[in-house]
Short mmCIF file of C-alpha atoms and ligand atoms in Angstrom, two decimals:
data_model
loop_
_atom_site.label_atom_id
_atom_site.label_comp_id
_atom_site.label_asym_id
_atom_site.label_seq_id
_atom_site.Cartn_x
_atom_site.Cartn_y
_atom_site.Cartn_z
CA MET V 1 -70.85 124.05 -136.19
CA ALA V 2 -74.38 125.35 -136.20
CA LEU V 3 -76.83 123.56 -133.90
CA LYS V 4 -78.65 120.79 -135.80
CA TYR V 5 -81.99 119.04 -135.46
CA PHE V 6 -83.14 115.45 -135.87
CA SER V 7 -86.41 113.53 -135.62
CA THR V 8 -87.57 111.97 -132.34
CA ARG V 9 -88.26 108.74 -134.25
CA ASP V 10 -85.01 108.47 -136.19
CA LYS V 11 -82.58 105.97 -134.65
CA GLU V 12 -79.85 107.13 -137.06
CA LYS V 13 -80.30 110.75 -135.94
CA LYS V 14 -79.93 112.22 -139.40
CA LYS V 15 -79.19 115.89 -138.80
CA ILE V 16 -80.62 118.90 -140.59
CA THR V 17 -80.38 122.65 -140.05
CA SER V 18 -83.02 124.69 -138.22
CA ALA V 19 -84.08 126.28 -141.53
CA GLU V 20 -84.73 122.83 -143.01
CA ALA V 21 -86.61 121.73 -139.89
CA ILE V 22 -88.80 124.85 -139.99
CA LEU V 23 -89.61 124.26 -143.65
CA GLN V 24 -90.53 120.63 -143.09
CA GLY V 25 -92.58 121.06 -139.91
CA LEU V 26 -93.17 117.38 -139.21
CA ALA V 27 -90.37 114.89 -139.97
CA PRO V 28 -91.04 112.41 -142.82
CA ASP V 29 -91.10 109.50 -140.31
CA GLY V 30 -93.91 111.20 -138.38
CA GLY V 31 -91.57 112.32 -135.59
CA LEU V 32 -90.89 115.84 -134.32
CA TYR V 33 -87.62 117.69 -134.81
CA VAL V 34 -85.59 118.28 -131.66
CA PRO V 35 -82.32 120.19 -131.23
CA GLU V 36 -79.29 117.94 -130.72
CA ARG V 37 -78.78 119.74 -127.40
CA ILE V 38 -80.42 122.62 -125.55
CA PRO V 39 -78.00 125.57 -125.56
CA ARG V 40 -77.28 127.42 -122.31
CA LEU V 41 -77.97 131.15 -122.19
CA HIS V 42 -74.83 133.15 -123.06
CA LYS V 43 -75.74 136.38 -121.34
CA SER V 44 -76.11 136.80 -117.58
CA PHE V 45 -79.56 137.38 -116.09
CA GLU V 46 -78.42 140.87 -115.09
CA GLN V 47 -77.66 141.62 -118.74
CA LEU V 48 -80.91 140.07 -119.95
CA ALA V 49 -82.90 142.02 -117.34
CA LYS V 50 -81.90 145.26 -119.04
CA MET V 51 -83.00 144.10 -122.48
CA SER V 52 -86.27 144.68 -124.33
CA TYR V 53 -88.47 141.79 -125.46
CA LYS V 54 -86.96 141.96 -128.94
CA GLN V 55 -83.43 141.84 -127.59
CA VAL V 56 -84.22 138.86 -125.37
CA ALA V 57 -85.86 137.24 -128.40
CA TYR V 58 -82.61 137.64 -130.32
CA GLU V 59 -80.51 136.22 -127.48
CA VAL V 60 -82.70 133.11 -127.21
CA MET V 61 -83.45 132.47 -130.87
CA SER V 62 -79.91 133.01 -132.10
CA LEU V 63 -78.82 130.11 -129.88
CA PHE V 64 -81.37 127.75 -131.46
CA PHE V 65 -81.38 129.04 -135.05
CA GLN V 66 -77.63 129.22 -135.52
CA ASP V 67 -77.77 128.79 -139.30
CA TYR V 68 -79.67 132.11 -139.62
CA THR V 69 -77.43 135.14 -139.94
CA GLU V 70 -77.78 137.94 -137.41
CA GLU V 71 -79.29 140.13 -140.13
CA GLU V 72 -81.87 137.47 -141.09
CA LEU V 73 -82.91 136.82 -137.53
CA ARG V 74 -83.16 140.49 -136.59
CA TYR V 75 -85.28 141.06 -139.69
CA CYS V 76 -87.67 138.28 -138.59
CA ILE V 77 -87.84 139.58 -135.01
CA ASN V 78 -88.37 143.22 -136.00
CA SER V 79 -91.06 142.27 -138.52
CA ALA V 80 -92.99 140.30 -135.91
CA TYR V 81 -92.64 142.13 -132.61
CA ASN V 82 -93.75 145.69 -133.27
CA GLU V 83 -96.64 148.05 -132.57
CA ASP V 84 -98.56 146.98 -135.68
CA ASN V 85 -98.83 143.46 -134.31
CA PHE V 86 -98.99 144.03 -130.54
CA ASP V 87 -100.89 146.52 -128.41
CA THR V 88 -98.24 146.74 -125.68
CA ASP V 89 -94.64 147.90 -125.98
CA SER V 90 -93.37 144.91 -124.05
CA MET V 91 -95.28 142.29 -126.17
CA ALA V 92 -95.97 140.40 -122.93
CA SER V 93 -97.34 142.07 -119.77
CA LEU V 94 -96.84 140.89 -116.20
CA VAL V 95 -99.72 141.72 -113.86
CA GLN V 96 -99.86 140.82 -110.18
CA ALA V 97 -103.13 139.42 -108.83
CA GLY V 98 -103.81 137.10 -105.91
CA ASP V 99 -100.66 135.20 -104.97
CA ALA V 100 -99.19 135.19 -108.47
CA TYR V 101 -98.15 137.14 -111.51
CA PHE V 102 -100.11 136.73 -114.72
CA LEU V 103 -97.99 136.74 -117.85
CA GLU V 104 -100.45 138.11 -120.40
CA LEU V 105 -99.49 136.71 -123.77
CA TYR V 106 -102.63 137.88 -125.55
CA HIS V 107 -101.67 141.34 -126.71
CA GLY V 108 -101.13 140.30 -130.31
CA ARG V 109 -103.41 140.59 -133.32
CA THR V 110 -105.64 137.60 -132.61
CA ILE V 111 -105.68 138.01 -128.81
CA ALA V 112 -104.32 134.55 -127.94
CA PHE V 113 -100.79 133.52 -127.02
CA LYS V 114 -100.40 131.81 -130.40
CA ASP V 115 -99.53 135.26 -131.77
CA MET V 116 -96.26 135.20 -129.83
CA ALA V 117 -94.94 132.55 -132.21
CA LEU V 118 -97.19 132.82 -135.25
CA SER V 119 -96.35 136.45 -135.83
CA ILE V 120 -92.74 135.43 -136.48
CA LEU V 121 -93.14 131.99 -138.08
CA PRO V 122 -94.02 133.30 -141.58
CA TYR V 123 -90.79 135.33 -141.58
CA LEU V 124 -88.71 132.44 -140.27
CA MET V 125 -90.25 130.21 -142.91
CA THR V 126 -89.93 132.47 -145.95
CA THR V 127 -86.35 133.28 -144.89
CA ALA V 128 -85.69 129.54 -144.59
CA ALA V 129 -87.10 128.99 -148.09
CA GLN V 130 -84.67 131.56 -149.49
CA LYS V 131 -81.76 130.08 -147.56
CA CYS V 132 -82.53 126.59 -148.83
CA GLY V 133 -83.22 127.67 -152.41
CA ILE V 134 -86.82 126.42 -152.31
CA LYS V 135 -88.75 127.34 -155.44
CA GLU V 136 -92.10 125.73 -154.63
CA GLU V 137 -94.98 127.58 -153.06
CA ILE V 138 -95.31 126.59 -149.39
CA VAL V 139 -98.69 125.21 -148.37
CA ILE V 140 -99.32 125.55 -144.65
CA LEU V 141 -101.62 122.84 -143.40
CA THR V 142 -102.97 123.43 -139.94
CA ALA V 143 -105.36 121.77 -137.53
CA THR V 144 -106.69 124.12 -134.88
CA SER V 145 -108.57 123.85 -131.62
CA GLY V 146 -109.48 127.49 -132.19
CA ASP V 147 -106.61 129.87 -131.61
CA THR V 148 -103.78 128.52 -133.80
CA GLY V 149 -106.00 128.76 -136.86
CA LYS V 150 -106.68 132.47 -136.65
CA ALA V 151 -103.16 133.36 -135.55
CA ALA V 152 -101.69 131.35 -138.43
CA LEU V 153 -104.14 132.89 -140.91
CA ALA V 154 -103.26 136.38 -139.69
CA GLY V 155 -99.56 135.57 -139.93
CA PHE V 156 -99.57 134.02 -143.39
CA ALA V 157 -102.38 135.97 -145.14
CA GLY V 158 -100.84 137.83 -148.03
CA THR V 159 -97.35 136.40 -147.42
CA PRO V 160 -95.87 135.89 -150.90
CA GLY V 161 -94.94 132.32 -151.76
CA THR V 162 -97.33 130.78 -149.22
CA ARG V 163 -100.87 129.46 -148.99
CA ILE V 164 -102.61 128.37 -145.83
CA ALA V 165 -105.41 125.88 -145.19
CA VAL V 166 -106.87 125.71 -141.68
CA TYR V 167 -109.11 122.91 -140.37
CA TYR V 168 -111.13 123.35 -137.19
CA PRO V 169 -113.65 121.09 -135.40
CA LYS V 170 -117.10 122.46 -136.28
CA GLY V 171 -118.92 123.12 -132.99
CA GLY V 172 -115.69 122.70 -131.00
CA VAL V 173 -114.59 126.35 -130.90
CA SER V 174 -116.11 129.52 -129.43
CA ARG V 175 -118.31 131.71 -131.63
CA ILE V 176 -115.75 134.53 -131.56
CA GLN V 177 -112.96 132.13 -132.49
CA GLU V 178 -115.04 130.82 -135.38
CA LEU V 179 -115.98 134.28 -136.65
CA GLN V 180 -112.35 135.37 -136.47
CA MET V 181 -111.44 132.56 -138.86
CA LEU V 182 -114.46 132.72 -141.17
CA THR V 183 -113.96 136.43 -141.84
CA GLN V 184 -110.27 136.04 -142.70
CA GLU V 185 -109.24 137.96 -145.80
CA GLY V 186 -106.49 137.04 -148.24
CA ASP V 187 -106.62 135.02 -151.45
CA ASN V 188 -104.05 132.59 -150.14
CA THR V 189 -106.27 131.50 -147.21
CA CYS V 190 -108.74 128.62 -146.82
CA VAL V 191 -110.78 127.70 -143.72
CA VAL V 192 -112.61 124.38 -143.39
CA GLY V 193 -114.95 123.21 -140.60
CA VAL V 194 -114.70 119.47 -139.90
CA LYS V 195 -117.46 117.30 -138.45
CA GLY V 196 -115.29 115.73 -135.78
CA ASN V 197 -113.35 116.75 -132.69
CA PHE V 198 -109.89 118.33 -132.58
CA ASP V 199 -108.02 115.03 -132.23
CA ASP V 200 -109.80 113.67 -135.35
CA THR V 201 -108.93 116.85 -137.21
CA GLN V 202 -105.29 116.83 -136.13
CA THR V 203 -104.91 113.13 -136.93
CA ASP V 204 -106.22 113.61 -140.48
CA VAL V 205 -104.05 116.66 -141.08
CA LYS V 206 -101.02 114.64 -139.97
CA ARG V 207 -102.08 111.85 -142.31
CA MET V 208 -102.29 114.22 -145.32
CA PHE V 209 -98.90 115.54 -144.34
CA SER V 210 -97.36 112.07 -144.54
CA ASP V 211 -99.28 110.95 -147.66
CA GLU V 212 -96.54 110.34 -150.26
CA ASN V 213 -99.00 110.16 -153.12
CA LEU V 214 -100.53 113.53 -152.24
CA LYS V 215 -97.09 115.04 -151.75
CA ALA V 216 -95.99 113.87 -155.18
CA ARG V 217 -99.09 115.37 -156.79
CA LEU V 218 -98.48 118.65 -154.99
CA ALA V 219 -94.85 118.70 -156.07
CA GLY V 220 -96.01 118.24 -159.67
CA ARG V 221 -97.96 121.48 -159.30
CA GLY V 222 -95.15 123.39 -157.62
CA PHE V 223 -96.35 123.07 -154.00
CA ARG V 224 -94.81 121.68 -150.84
CA PHE V 225 -96.31 121.24 -147.39
CA SER V 226 -95.28 122.81 -144.15
CA SER V 227 -96.95 123.17 -140.78
CA ALA V 228 -97.79 126.07 -138.53
CA ASN V 229 -98.81 123.77 -135.67
CA SER V 230 -96.71 123.67 -132.54
CA ILE V 231 -95.01 120.54 -133.88
CA ASN V 232 -92.97 123.03 -135.95
CA ILE V 233 -89.75 123.97 -134.17
CA GLY V 234 -90.28 127.47 -135.57
CA ARG V 235 -93.33 127.70 -133.30
CA LEU V 236 -91.74 126.22 -130.24
CA ILE V 237 -88.52 128.23 -129.97
CA PRO V 238 -90.12 131.71 -130.12
CA GLN V 239 -92.19 130.57 -127.12
CA VAL V 240 -89.06 129.97 -125.05
CA VAL V 241 -88.39 133.70 -125.22
CA TYR V 242 -91.21 134.86 -122.94
CA TYR V 243 -90.17 132.50 -120.15
CA VAL V 244 -86.67 133.98 -120.13
CA TYR V 245 -88.20 137.44 -120.44
CA ALA V 246 -90.66 136.92 -117.55
CA TYR V 247 -87.97 135.51 -115.27
CA THR V 248 -85.63 138.41 -115.95
CA ARG V 249 -88.34 140.97 -115.17
CA LEU V 250 -88.83 139.49 -111.69
CA MET V 251 -85.45 137.86 -110.91
CA PRO V 252 -86.50 135.74 -107.92
CA LYS V 253 -84.19 132.99 -106.65
CA GLU V 254 -86.48 130.39 -108.19
CA ILE V 255 -89.68 130.52 -110.19
CA ASN V 256 -92.74 128.37 -110.90
CA PHE V 257 -94.68 128.55 -114.13
CA VAL V 258 -98.29 127.41 -114.33
CA VAL V 259 -99.32 126.69 -117.91
CA PRO V 260 -102.81 125.89 -119.20
CA THR V 261 -101.95 123.00 -121.45
CA GLY V 262 -103.37 121.29 -124.51
CA ASN V 263 -100.81 120.14 -127.06
CA PHE V 264 -97.95 120.55 -124.54
CA GLY V 265 -96.16 123.12 -126.71
CA ASN V 266 -96.30 126.09 -124.38
CA ILE V 267 -95.17 124.20 -121.30
CA LEU V 268 -92.45 122.39 -123.25
CA ALA V 269 -91.05 125.82 -124.14
CA ALA V 270 -90.91 126.55 -120.38
CA HIS V 271 -89.00 123.31 -119.92
CA TYR V 272 -86.52 124.38 -122.63
CA ALA V 273 -86.10 127.73 -120.83
CA ALA V 274 -85.31 125.80 -117.64
CA MET V 275 -82.71 123.72 -119.48
CA MET V 276 -81.18 126.93 -120.84
CA GLY V 277 -80.56 128.02 -117.26
CA VAL V 278 -83.71 129.72 -115.93
CA PRO V 279 -83.97 128.49 -112.29
CA VAL V 280 -87.37 126.81 -112.46
CA HIS V 281 -88.64 125.10 -109.34
CA LYS V 282 -91.85 123.58 -110.73
CA LEU V 283 -93.66 123.53 -114.04
CA ILE V 284 -97.31 123.10 -113.20
CA CYS V 285 -99.23 121.59 -116.08
CA ALA V 286 -102.89 122.62 -115.85
CA SER V 287 -105.60 120.58 -117.61
CA ASN V 288 -109.35 120.89 -117.90
CA ASP V 289 -111.67 117.84 -117.76
CA ASN V 290 -109.61 116.25 -120.55
CA LYS V 291 -106.96 115.51 -117.95
CA VAL V 292 -104.85 112.97 -119.82
CA LEU V 293 -101.66 114.90 -118.92
CA TYR V 294 -102.55 115.12 -115.23
CA ASP V 295 -102.96 111.35 -115.14
CA PHE V 296 -99.68 110.95 -117.01
CA PHE V 297 -97.72 113.00 -114.49
CA GLU V 298 -99.38 111.12 -111.62
CA THR V 299 -98.83 107.61 -112.96
CA GLY V 300 -96.41 107.62 -115.89
CA ILE V 301 -99.20 106.13 -118.01
CA TYR V 302 -100.41 108.11 -121.00
CA ASP V 303 -103.85 106.78 -121.90
CA ARG V 304 -106.09 108.50 -124.41
CA ASN V 305 -108.79 105.82 -124.17
CA ARG V 306 -111.44 107.95 -122.54
CA GLU V 307 -114.38 110.11 -123.35
CA PHE V 308 -113.49 113.36 -125.14
CA LYS V 309 -115.16 116.26 -123.32
CA LEU V 310 -116.09 119.61 -124.82
CA THR V 311 -115.34 122.34 -122.30
CA GLU V 312 -115.33 126.12 -122.15
CA SER V 313 -111.57 126.08 -122.53
CA PRO V 314 -111.68 124.53 -126.03
CA SER V 315 -108.02 125.13 -126.86
CA MET V 316 -107.21 122.56 -124.18
CA ASP V 317 -109.75 119.96 -125.35
CA ILE V 318 -107.08 117.57 -126.52
CA LEU V 319 -106.35 113.93 -125.74
CA ILE V 320 -103.31 113.51 -127.98
CA SER V 321 -100.76 116.12 -126.91
CA SER V 322 -98.40 116.14 -129.89
CA ASN V 323 -95.55 118.02 -128.31
CA LEU V 324 -95.27 115.62 -125.41
CA GLU V 325 -93.32 113.45 -127.86
CA ARG V 326 -90.36 115.82 -127.55
CA PHE V 327 -90.35 115.34 -123.78
CA ILE V 328 -90.85 111.59 -124.12
CA TYR V 329 -87.77 111.56 -126.33
CA GLU V 330 -85.75 113.01 -123.46
CA LEU V 331 -86.97 110.19 -121.23
CA ALA V 332 -87.07 107.27 -123.61
CA GLY V 333 -84.61 108.09 -126.43
CA ASP V 334 -84.71 105.45 -129.17
CA LYS V 335 -87.77 103.81 -127.63
CA THR V 336 -89.87 106.85 -128.60
CA ALA V 337 -90.93 105.48 -131.98
CA ALA V 338 -92.20 102.29 -130.32
CA LEU V 339 -94.10 104.26 -127.64
CA MET V 340 -95.74 106.43 -130.30
CA ASP V 341 -96.66 103.32 -132.24
CA SER V 342 -98.28 101.98 -129.11
CA LEU V 343 -100.18 105.29 -128.72
CA LYS V 344 -101.44 104.94 -132.26
CA LYS V 345 -102.43 101.28 -131.96
CA GLU V 346 -103.50 100.87 -128.32
CA GLY V 347 -104.03 104.52 -127.40
CA LYS V 348 -101.53 104.33 -124.55
CA TYR V 349 -97.95 103.94 -123.38
CA THR V 350 -96.02 103.93 -120.10
CA VAL V 351 -92.77 105.57 -118.94
CA GLU V 352 -91.00 105.44 -115.57
CA LYS V 353 -92.84 107.87 -113.34
CA ASP V 354 -89.92 109.24 -111.31
CA LYS V 355 -88.37 110.73 -114.43
CA VAL V 356 -91.04 113.39 -114.82
CA SER V 357 -90.22 115.27 -111.61
CA ILE V 358 -89.82 118.93 -112.68
CA PHE V 359 -93.42 118.73 -113.91
CA THR V 360 -96.43 118.46 -111.70
CA GLY V 361 -99.98 118.19 -112.98
CA GLY V 362 -103.31 119.54 -111.86
CA PHE V 363 -106.77 119.86 -113.32
CA ALA V 364 -109.87 121.95 -112.82
CA ASN V 365 -113.40 121.10 -113.88
CA GLU V 366 -115.81 123.66 -115.30
CA SER V 367 -117.32 124.85 -112.04
CA LYS V 368 -113.94 125.24 -110.36
CA MET V 369 -112.67 127.23 -113.34
CA ARG V 370 -115.72 129.50 -113.18
CA ASP V 371 -115.49 129.97 -109.39
CA THR V 372 -111.85 130.93 -109.74
CA ILE V 373 -112.53 133.53 -112.45
CA ALA V 374 -115.29 134.99 -110.27
CA ALA V 375 -113.09 135.00 -107.15
CA TYR V 376 -110.21 136.90 -108.82
CA TYR V 377 -112.69 139.34 -110.30
CA LYS V 378 -114.36 140.04 -106.94
CA ARG V 379 -111.18 140.16 -104.88
CA ASP V 380 -108.67 141.76 -107.25
CA GLY V 381 -110.80 143.24 -110.03
CA TYR V 382 -108.77 141.08 -112.41
CA VAL V 383 -110.57 139.35 -115.27
CA MET V 384 -109.06 136.33 -117.01
CA ASP V 385 -110.22 134.01 -119.78
CA THR V 386 -111.34 130.41 -119.25
CA HIS V 387 -108.00 128.78 -120.11
CA THR V 388 -106.17 131.04 -117.69
CA GLY V 389 -109.00 130.32 -115.24
CA VAL V 390 -108.14 126.63 -115.35
CA ALA V 391 -104.49 127.49 -114.64
CA ALA V 392 -105.34 129.84 -111.76
CA ALA V 393 -107.65 127.23 -110.21
CA VAL V 394 -104.91 124.61 -110.46
CA TYR V 395 -102.38 126.99 -108.92
CA ASP V 396 -104.59 128.01 -106.00
CA GLU V 397 -105.14 124.36 -105.18
CA TYR V 398 -101.45 123.51 -105.61
CA ARG V 399 -100.40 126.31 -103.30
CA ALA V 400 -102.94 125.40 -100.63
CA LYS V 401 -101.92 121.75 -100.78
CA THR V 402 -98.11 122.13 -100.88
CA GLY V 403 -97.52 125.45 -99.10
CA ASP V 404 -94.98 126.16 -101.89
CA ASP V 405 -94.58 129.97 -101.87
CA THR V 406 -92.01 130.17 -104.68
CA THR V 407 -92.60 133.21 -106.92
CA THR V 408 -95.13 132.00 -109.46
CA VAL V 409 -96.11 133.12 -112.94
CA ILE V 410 -99.43 131.96 -114.36
CA VAL V 411 -99.34 131.99 -118.12
CA SER V 412 -102.37 133.87 -119.40
CA THR V 413 -103.09 132.51 -122.85
CA ALA V 414 -106.10 134.40 -124.18
CA SER V 415 -107.97 137.65 -123.78
CA PRO V 416 -111.21 137.27 -121.79
CA PHE V 417 -112.96 138.91 -124.75
CA LYS V 418 -112.23 135.88 -126.87
CA PHE V 419 -114.36 133.77 -124.54
CA ALA V 420 -116.75 136.49 -123.42
CA ARG V 421 -119.80 134.24 -123.06
CA SER V 422 -118.03 131.82 -120.74
CA VAL V 423 -116.29 134.57 -118.78
CA MET V 424 -119.53 136.48 -118.29
CA LYS V 425 -121.23 133.30 -117.12
CA ALA V 426 -118.64 133.28 -114.33
CA ILE V 427 -118.66 136.94 -113.32
CA ALA V 428 -122.12 138.23 -114.26
CA PRO V 429 -124.48 135.37 -115.17
CA GLU V 430 -127.47 137.74 -115.12
CA TYR V 431 -126.59 138.87 -118.66
CA ARG V 432 -126.93 135.39 -120.13
CA GLU V 433 -129.75 136.41 -122.52
CA GLU V 434 -127.55 138.84 -124.44
CA ASP V 435 -125.86 137.96 -127.73
CA ASP V 436 -122.09 137.59 -128.00
CA PHE V 437 -121.41 141.19 -128.94
CA GLY V 438 -123.73 142.46 -126.20
CA LEU V 439 -121.81 140.37 -123.70
CA ILE V 440 -118.56 141.81 -124.99
CA ASP V 441 -119.78 145.35 -124.27
CA ARG V 442 -120.87 144.33 -120.77
CA LEU V 443 -117.52 142.67 -120.16
CA SER V 444 -115.79 145.86 -121.21
CA GLU V 445 -117.86 147.86 -118.70
CA LEU V 446 -117.32 145.44 -115.84
CA SER V 447 -113.60 144.90 -116.40
CA ASP V 448 -112.79 148.46 -117.37
CA MET V 449 -110.87 147.09 -120.36
CA LYS V 450 -111.25 148.35 -123.90
CA VAL V 451 -112.75 145.91 -126.40
CA PRO V 452 -109.74 144.77 -128.46
CA LYS V 453 -109.57 145.57 -132.16
CA ALA V 454 -109.52 141.84 -132.92
CA VAL V 455 -113.14 141.74 -131.72
CA THR V 456 -114.52 145.05 -133.00
CA SER V 457 -113.14 144.29 -136.45
CA ILE V 458 -115.12 141.06 -136.89
CA LYS V 459 -118.45 142.48 -135.75
CA ASN V 460 -119.53 143.62 -139.18
CA ALA V 461 -117.00 141.73 -141.28
CA LYS V 462 -118.16 139.59 -144.17
CA ILE V 463 -118.07 135.78 -143.83
CA ARG V 464 -115.57 134.69 -146.47
CA HIS V 465 -115.29 130.97 -145.73
CA ASP V 466 -118.21 128.56 -145.35
CA THR V 467 -116.87 125.11 -146.21
CA VAL V 468 -117.86 122.32 -143.80
CA VAL V 469 -116.90 118.71 -144.51
CA GLU V 470 -116.98 115.23 -143.01
CA ARG V 471 -113.56 113.86 -142.03
CA ASP V 472 -113.24 112.05 -145.34
CA GLY V 473 -113.79 115.33 -147.19
CA MET V 474 -110.79 117.13 -145.72
CA GLN V 475 -108.37 116.24 -148.49
CA GLY V 476 -110.90 117.10 -151.18
CA ALA V 477 -111.30 120.59 -149.71
CA LEU V 478 -107.55 121.08 -149.89
CA GLU V 479 -107.32 119.83 -153.45
CA LYS V 480 -110.07 122.21 -154.46
CA PHE V 481 -108.33 125.15 -152.79
CA LEU V 482 -105.05 124.36 -154.55
CA GLY V 483 -106.73 123.76 -157.89
CA LEU V 484 -105.62 120.10 -158.03
CA LEU V 485 -109.13 118.93 -158.86
CA LEU V 486 -110.10 119.48 -162.45
C1 PLP K 1 -103.31 126.76 -127.67
C2 PLP K 1 -103.85 127.25 -126.38
C3 PLP K 1 -103.57 126.58 -125.18
C4 PLP K 1 -102.76 125.29 -125.14
O1 PLP K 1 -101.43 125.48 -125.50
P1 PLP K 1 -100.53 124.22 -125.88
O2 PLP K 1 -99.26 124.78 -126.38
O3 PLP K 1 -101.30 123.50 -126.96
O4 PLP K 1 -100.38 123.38 -124.67
C5 PLP K 1 -104.06 127.12 -124.01
N1 PLP K 1 -104.82 128.26 -124.02
C6 PLP K 1 -105.11 128.90 -125.16
C7 PLP K 1 -105.96 130.13 -125.10
C8 PLP K 1 -104.63 128.44 -126.37
O5 PLP K 1 -104.93 129.10 -127.50
#
């Protein structure tokens, strides 16, 4: 029997296939789909160590997506992980600097780790639509804190049978991130700035998703919703691959992963890799000033009632970490729906603290992040982006405090060029008067890295999207895009 999925909020545990879960994105009850069990790796680490990224991807994904045929899955993997989409043969590079290895996951088309999953999701989804006999056009609805939006646009642009609408918090993303989205080509794409923060944006996207009235109207026009956010199991599982891959390149007795965390998707994938058999000692969850997860791992209390802070690691400026629900389900089972209700109504919930032991949390404020980027640059000549800077700062402090010298991989989630202004502020503040593209050239000189195509290509590109709305205008923008408004 193929591995099935059910919603974290469904006490009856109604089971569906992975293809159905990928098509739906979010469950109708507002919960997230989880596999009925986490499969163990079939192949030995020695065997996996000899495999390429694509081969490891097949080994991992075939265990989770058992209703896909080998031919279907290999087609998806080959279409995503190739030299058109990535600028390194291995897809993910491991670079040693300081006391750790950096797992660079930003060698895809939009230079953030979101490409690792969003390059394959459109293939998984259109294959799922065929398998399930879906005739409607799929409308991808996505809230982004900056990087998901562009990676999803790049993945779905021009994909037959799909349209994609991306909402981002106006003023809450870097200029390069914004330009990447606003210059997106493709008639099936729509980008909307929202006057609100990421949590507001994500909450309203989730609401539209669950709006039965809207869904019925869409169905009448031959559309159905799906999601490219990390709530989609088709986003999460491809992320498990690089943890298995990284471990099998190094093969230590045990390994730590440090993950700069926002929605808890990336680090949850590491947890799944651990449950598959990767010998993980600690998963170190790194937060910026929005340290709701750090507090959760310290106390067992998740409390979003606090000031939302805009930082220079905007993809981690999140107080409601959606994917944590999948982990909460492991701890609380059928009580999950009640806890999530409490999060919605009171903004908080509590679980028993001793259950969260494989995870440990840390956080770094802006100046610590900047000092860390500068220190690695000066000492090792290694330049990292601000999100990775938060993770490196958290790791350095963790190591000094605990003396834990387990082999450690810091997950590097974005190219420094994507956050050039903030990175340059850390390593060469004297250039602060220059514009963004000037700073990018300076960064290239100082780091001895070529400016990625993702950046050069937006420099003179035409702005194709300019819609900005209040929160209550989000649905209207969608209806206009889909031609529902007469
Ligand atoms: C999305 C993102 C994160 C956070 O990842 P989650 O899966 O949401 O925890 C961290 N860094 C960068 C650069 C990102 O784009």
